[in-house]
mmCIF file with all atom_site columns, C-alpha atoms in Angstrom:
data_model
loop_
_atom_site.group_PDB
_atom_site.id
_atom_site.type_symbol
_atom_site.label_atom_id
_atom_site.label_alt_id
_atom_site.label_comp_id
_atom_site.label_asym_id
_atom_site.label_entity_id
_atom_site.label_seq_id
_atom_site.pdbx_PDB_ins_code
_atom_site.Cartn_x
_atom_site.Cartn_y
_atom_site.Cartn_z
_atom_site.occupancy
_atom_site.B_iso_or_equiv
_atom_site.pdbx_formal_charge
_atom_site.auth_seq_id
_atom_site.auth_comp_id
_atom_site.auth_asym_id
_atom_site.auth_atom_id
_atom_site.pdbx_PDB_model_num
ATOM 1   C CA . MET O 1 1   ? 17.230 -24.346 -72.252 1.00 61.00 ? 13  MET O CA 1
ATOM 2   C CA . ASN O 1 2   ? 19.444 -25.057 -69.771 1.00 80.00 ? 14  ASN O CA 1
ATOM 3   C CA . LEU O 1 3   ? 21.313 -28.539 -70.449 1.00 91.00 ? 15  LEU O CA 1
ATOM 4   C CA . PHE O 1 4   ? 23.279 -31.762 -67.978 1.00 95.00 ? 16  PHE O CA 1
ATOM 5   C CA . ALA O 1 5   ? 25.559 -33.095 -69.222 1.00 95.00 ? 17  ALA O CA 1
ATOM 6   C CA . CYS O 1 6   ? 25.335 -36.632 -70.419 1.00 95.00 ? 18  CYS O CA 1
ATOM 7   C CA . PRO O 1 7   ? 27.453 -39.247 -67.935 1.00 95.00 ? 19  PRO O CA 1
ATOM 8   C CA . ALA O 1 8   ? 27.790 -41.838 -70.967 1.00 95.00 ? 20  ALA O CA 1
ATOM 9   C CA . CYS O 1 9   ? 29.695 -38.587 -73.165 1.00 95.00 ? 21  CYS O CA 1
ATOM 10  C CA . GLY O 1 10  ? 29.221 -35.556 -71.710 1.00 94.00 ? 22  GLY O CA 1
ATOM 11  C CA . GLU O 1 11  ? 28.036 -33.498 -74.221 1.00 95.00 ? 23  GLU O CA 1
ATOM 12  C CA . PRO O 1 12  ? 24.859 -32.009 -73.356 1.00 95.00 ? 24  PRO O CA 1
ATOM 13  C CA . ALA O 1 13  ? 22.063 -33.145 -74.370 1.00 92.00 ? 25  ALA O CA 1
ATOM 14  C CA . ILE O 1 14  ? 20.014 -33.351 -70.924 1.00 93.00 ? 26  ILE O CA 1
ATOM 15  C CA . SER O 1 15  ? 17.386 -30.194 -70.224 1.00 93.00 ? 27  SER O CA 1
ATOM 16  C CA . SER O 1 16  ? 16.772 -29.760 -66.826 1.00 90.00 ? 28  SER O CA 1
ATOM 17  C CA . ARG O 1 17  ? 12.635 -30.253 -67.983 1.00 90.00 ? 29  ARG O CA 1
ATOM 18  C CA . GLU O 1 18  ? 13.385 -33.688 -69.106 1.00 92.00 ? 30  GLU O CA 1
ATOM 19  C CA . LYS O 1 19  ? 16.048 -34.577 -65.771 1.00 92.00 ? 31  LYS O CA 1
ATOM 20  C CA . PHE O 1 20  ? 12.474 -33.505 -63.697 1.00 88.00 ? 32  PHE O CA 1
ATOM 21  C CA . ARG O 1 21  ? 10.389 -36.146 -65.025 1.00 90.00 ? 33  ARG O CA 1
ATOM 22  C CA . LEU O 1 22  ? 13.283 -38.988 -64.209 1.00 91.00 ? 34  LEU O CA 1
ATOM 23  C CA . GLY O 1 23  ? 13.009 -41.273 -61.998 1.00 88.00 ? 35  GLY O CA 1
ATOM 24  C CA . PRO O 1 24  ? 15.065 -44.462 -61.090 1.00 89.00 ? 36  PRO O CA 1
ATOM 25  C CA . MET O 1 25  ? 12.947 -46.883 -63.318 1.00 91.00 ? 37  MET O CA 1
ATOM 26  C CA . ARG O 1 26  ? 12.207 -44.307 -66.176 1.00 93.00 ? 38  ARG O CA 1
ATOM 27  C CA . ALA O 1 27  ? 15.611 -43.284 -68.875 1.00 94.00 ? 39  ALA O CA 1
ATOM 28  C CA . VAL O 1 28  ? 15.830 -40.955 -71.814 1.00 94.00 ? 40  VAL O CA 1
ATOM 29  C CA . ARG O 1 29  ? 18.158 -41.269 -74.540 1.00 94.00 ? 41  ARG O CA 1
ATOM 30  C CA . CYS O 1 30  ? 21.082 -39.295 -75.558 1.00 94.00 ? 42  CYS O CA 1
ATOM 31  C CA . ARG O 1 31  ? 20.762 -37.021 -78.341 1.00 93.00 ? 43  ARG O CA 1
ATOM 32  C CA . TYR O 1 32  ? 24.079 -37.244 -79.173 1.00 94.00 ? 44  TYR O CA 1
ATOM 33  C CA . CYS O 1 33  ? 25.987 -41.397 -78.926 1.00 95.00 ? 45  CYS O CA 1
ATOM 34  C CA . ARG O 1 34  ? 22.136 -42.487 -77.572 1.00 94.00 ? 46  ARG O CA 1
ATOM 35  C CA . ALA O 1 35  ? 22.865 -44.261 -74.688 1.00 95.00 ? 47  ALA O CA 1
ATOM 36  C CA . ARG O 1 36  ? 20.100 -45.091 -71.613 1.00 96.00 ? 48  ARG O CA 1
ATOM 37  C CA . VAL O 1 37  ? 19.860 -41.815 -69.550 1.00 96.00 ? 49  VAL O CA 1
ATOM 38  C CA . SER O 1 38  ? 17.668 -42.087 -65.431 1.00 95.00 ? 50  SER O CA 1
ATOM 39  C CA . VAL O 1 39  ? 19.220 -40.085 -62.383 1.00 96.00 ? 51  VAL O CA 1
ATOM 40  C CA . ALA O 1 40  ? 20.019 -41.908 -59.691 1.00 95.00 ? 52  ALA O CA 1
ATOM 41  C CA . ALA O 1 41  ? 17.661 -44.158 -57.341 1.00 93.00 ? 53  ALA O CA 1
ATOM 42  C CA . LEU O 1 42  ? 18.692 -43.538 -54.439 1.00 95.00 ? 54  LEU O CA 1
ATOM 43  C CA . PRO O 1 43  ? 18.667 -39.099 -54.079 1.00 93.00 ? 55  PRO O CA 1
ATOM 44  C CA . SER O 1 44  ? 15.740 -39.313 -56.297 1.00 91.00 ? 56  SER O CA 1
ATOM 45  C CA . ILE O 1 45  ? 13.833 -41.528 -53.412 1.00 91.00 ? 57  ILE O CA 1
ATOM 46  C CA . ILE O 1 46  ? 15.128 -39.582 -50.641 1.00 91.00 ? 58  ILE O CA 1
ATOM 47  C CA . LEU O 1 47  ? 14.060 -36.029 -52.183 1.00 89.00 ? 59  LEU O CA 1
ATOM 48  C CA . LEU O 1 48  ? 10.392 -37.182 -52.934 1.00 86.00 ? 60  LEU O CA 1
ATOM 49  C CA . ALA O 1 49  ? 9.976  -38.580 -49.711 1.00 86.00 ? 61  ALA O CA 1
ATOM 50  C CA . LEU O 1 50  ? 11.123 -35.721 -48.851 1.00 85.00 ? 62  LEU O CA 1
ATOM 51  C CA . ALA O 1 51  ? 9.025  -33.516 -50.806 1.00 82.00 ? 63  ALA O CA 1
ATOM 52  C CA . THR O 1 52  ? 5.627  -35.412 -50.630 1.00 82.00 ? 64  THR O CA 1
ATOM 53  C CA . LEU O 1 53  ? 6.279  -33.216 -47.284 1.00 81.00 ? 65  LEU O CA 1
ATOM 54  C CA . ALA O 1 54  ? 6.757  -30.109 -49.057 1.00 77.00 ? 66  ALA O CA 1
ATOM 55  C CA . PHE O 1 55  ? 2.599  -29.163 -49.509 1.00 77.00 ? 67  PHE O CA 1
ATOM 56  C CA . PRO O 1 56  ? 1.587  -29.114 -45.532 1.00 81.00 ? 68  PRO O CA 1
ATOM 57  C CA . PHE O 1 57  ? 4.662  -28.351 -44.236 1.00 79.00 ? 69  PHE O CA 1
ATOM 58  C CA . GLY O 1 58  ? 5.032  -25.499 -46.407 1.00 76.00 ? 70  GLY O CA 1
ATOM 59  C CA . PHE O 1 59  ? 1.203  -24.405 -46.028 1.00 78.00 ? 71  PHE O CA 1
ATOM 60  C CA . ILE O 1 60  ? 1.971  -24.307 -42.027 1.00 79.00 ? 72  ILE O CA 1
ATOM 61  C CA . ALA O 1 61  ? 5.463  -22.997 -42.194 1.00 76.00 ? 73  ALA O CA 1
ATOM 62  C CA . GLY O 1 62  ? 4.033  -20.329 -44.370 1.00 75.00 ? 74  GLY O CA 1
ATOM 63  C CA . PHE O 1 63  ? -0.119 -19.533 -41.858 1.00 77.00 ? 75  PHE O CA 1
ATOM 64  C CA . TRP O 1 64  ? 2.949  -20.024 -38.258 1.00 76.00 ? 76  TRP O CA 1
ATOM 65  C CA . LEU O 1 65  ? 5.410  -17.263 -39.957 1.00 73.00 ? 77  LEU O CA 1
ATOM 66  C CA . CYS O 1 66  ? 2.558  -14.579 -40.759 1.00 73.00 ? 78  CYS O CA 1
ATOM 67  C CA . GLN O 1 67  ? 0.425  -15.279 -37.809 1.00 72.00 ? 79  GLN O CA 1
ATOM 68  C CA . SER O 1 68  ? 2.236  -13.038 -35.928 1.00 71.00 ? 80  SER O CA 1
ATOM 69  C CA . SER O 1 69  ? 0.171  -10.057 -37.982 1.00 68.00 ? 81  SER O CA 1
ATOM 70  C CA . GLY O 1 70  ? -3.173 -11.108 -35.937 1.00 72.00 ? 82  GLY O CA 1
ATOM 71  C CA . SER O 1 71  ? -4.301 -11.413 -39.606 1.00 76.00 ? 83  SER O CA 1
ATOM 72  C CA . MET O 1 72  ? -6.032 -13.979 -40.662 1.00 78.00 ? 84  MET O CA 1
ATOM 73  C CA . PRO O 1 73  ? -6.213 -13.254 -44.218 1.00 80.00 ? 85  PRO O CA 1
ATOM 74  C CA . LEU O 1 74  ? -2.912 -12.647 -44.343 1.00 78.00 ? 86  LEU O CA 1
ATOM 75  C CA . SER O 1 75  ? -2.036 -15.368 -42.246 1.00 75.00 ? 87  SER O CA 1
ATOM 76  C CA . PHE O 1 76  ? -4.254 -17.828 -45.101 1.00 78.00 ? 88  PHE O CA 1
ATOM 77  C CA . ALA O 1 77  ? -2.050 -16.213 -47.885 1.00 79.00 ? 89  ALA O CA 1
ATOM 78  C CA . GLY O 1 78  ? 1.829  -16.696 -46.132 1.00 78.00 ? 90  GLY O CA 1
ATOM 79  C CA . GLY O 1 79  ? 0.178  -19.844 -45.999 1.00 78.00 ? 91  GLY O CA 1
ATOM 80  C CA . LEU O 1 80  ? -0.047 -20.366 -49.583 1.00 81.00 ? 92  LEU O CA 1
ATOM 81  C CA . ALA O 1 81  ? 2.787  -19.021 -50.425 1.00 81.00 ? 93  ALA O CA 1
ATOM 82  C CA . GLY O 1 82  ? 4.731  -21.759 -47.771 1.00 78.00 ? 94  GLY O CA 1
ATOM 83  C CA . PHE O 1 83  ? 2.191  -24.358 -50.150 1.00 78.00 ? 95  PHE O CA 1
ATOM 84  C CA . ILE O 1 84  ? 3.986  -22.724 -53.652 1.00 82.00 ? 96  ILE O CA 1
ATOM 85  C CA . ALA O 1 85  ? 7.135  -21.682 -52.315 1.00 82.00 ? 97  ALA O CA 1
ATOM 86  C CA . LEU O 1 86  ? 8.821  -25.155 -50.875 1.00 80.00 ? 98  LEU O CA 1
ATOM 87  C CA . PRO O 1 87  ? 7.797  -27.044 -53.225 1.00 79.00 ? 99  PRO O CA 1
ATOM 88  C CA . LEU O 1 88  ? 9.955  -25.182 -56.059 1.00 84.00 ? 100 LEU O CA 1
ATOM 89  C CA . LEU O 1 89  ? 12.498 -25.429 -53.701 1.00 87.00 ? 101 LEU O CA 1
ATOM 90  C CA . PHE O 1 90  ? 12.604 -29.371 -53.708 1.00 86.00 ? 102 PHE O CA 1
ATOM 91  C CA . ARG O 1 91  ? 12.421 -29.310 -57.629 1.00 86.00 ? 103 ARG O CA 1
ATOM 92  C CA . LEU O 1 92  ? 15.192 -26.345 -58.187 1.00 89.00 ? 104 LEU O CA 1
ATOM 93  C CA . ALA O 1 93  ? 17.407 -29.087 -55.018 1.00 90.00 ? 105 ALA O CA 1
ATOM 94  C CA . HIS O 1 94  ? 16.264 -32.684 -57.402 1.00 90.00 ? 106 HIS O CA 1
ATOM 95  C CA . LEU O 1 95  ? 17.673 -30.213 -60.505 1.00 90.00 ? 107 LEU O CA 1
ATOM 96  C CA . ARG O 1 96  ? 20.555 -30.049 -58.365 1.00 92.00 ? 108 ARG O CA 1
ATOM 97  C CA . LEU O 1 97  ? 21.764 -32.413 -56.341 1.00 93.00 ? 109 LEU O CA 1
ATOM 98  C CA . VAL O 1 98  ? 19.938 -35.883 -57.974 1.00 94.00 ? 110 VAL O CA 1
ATOM 99  C CA . PRO O 1 99  ? 23.285 -36.629 -60.794 1.00 96.00 ? 111 PRO O CA 1
ATOM 100 C CA . LEU O 1 100 ? 22.306 -38.688 -63.806 1.00 96.00 ? 112 LEU O CA 1
ATOM 101 C CA . VAL O 1 101 ? 24.153 -42.386 -64.413 1.00 96.00 ? 113 VAL O CA 1
ATOM 102 C CA . VAL O 1 102 ? 24.382 -44.391 -67.353 1.00 96.00 ? 114 VAL O CA 1
ATOM 103 C CA . ARG O 1 103 ? 21.047 -47.189 -67.421 1.00 92.00 ? 115 ARG O CA 1
ATOM 104 C CA . LYS O 1 104 ? 22.432 -50.132 -68.778 1.00 86.00 ? 116 LYS O CA 1
ATOM 105 C CA . GLY O 1 105 ? 19.686 -52.503 -71.276 1.00 68.00 ? 117 GLY O CA 1
#
């Protein structure tokens, strides 16, 4: 399991599933130091705004890339592949680019 280091104590305590479920207003407790850990607000909100466009643009991009084949079923299959693949890239970006922060309180 991929564990991220707690920003307070540095121990690997936050799983990728927990980090993906975090938002600027939601925090989890570190397993070691019990600090409240969340994600940074601005990078999280920017990535969320871009991710809302992932589904339609993923479908359009996949459809457009496969349209040159001249086959309508292949174009729709490409659209569905883009519909699935682009949001997965945003999930990976969230795990890699949005830092963990300690929340007070």
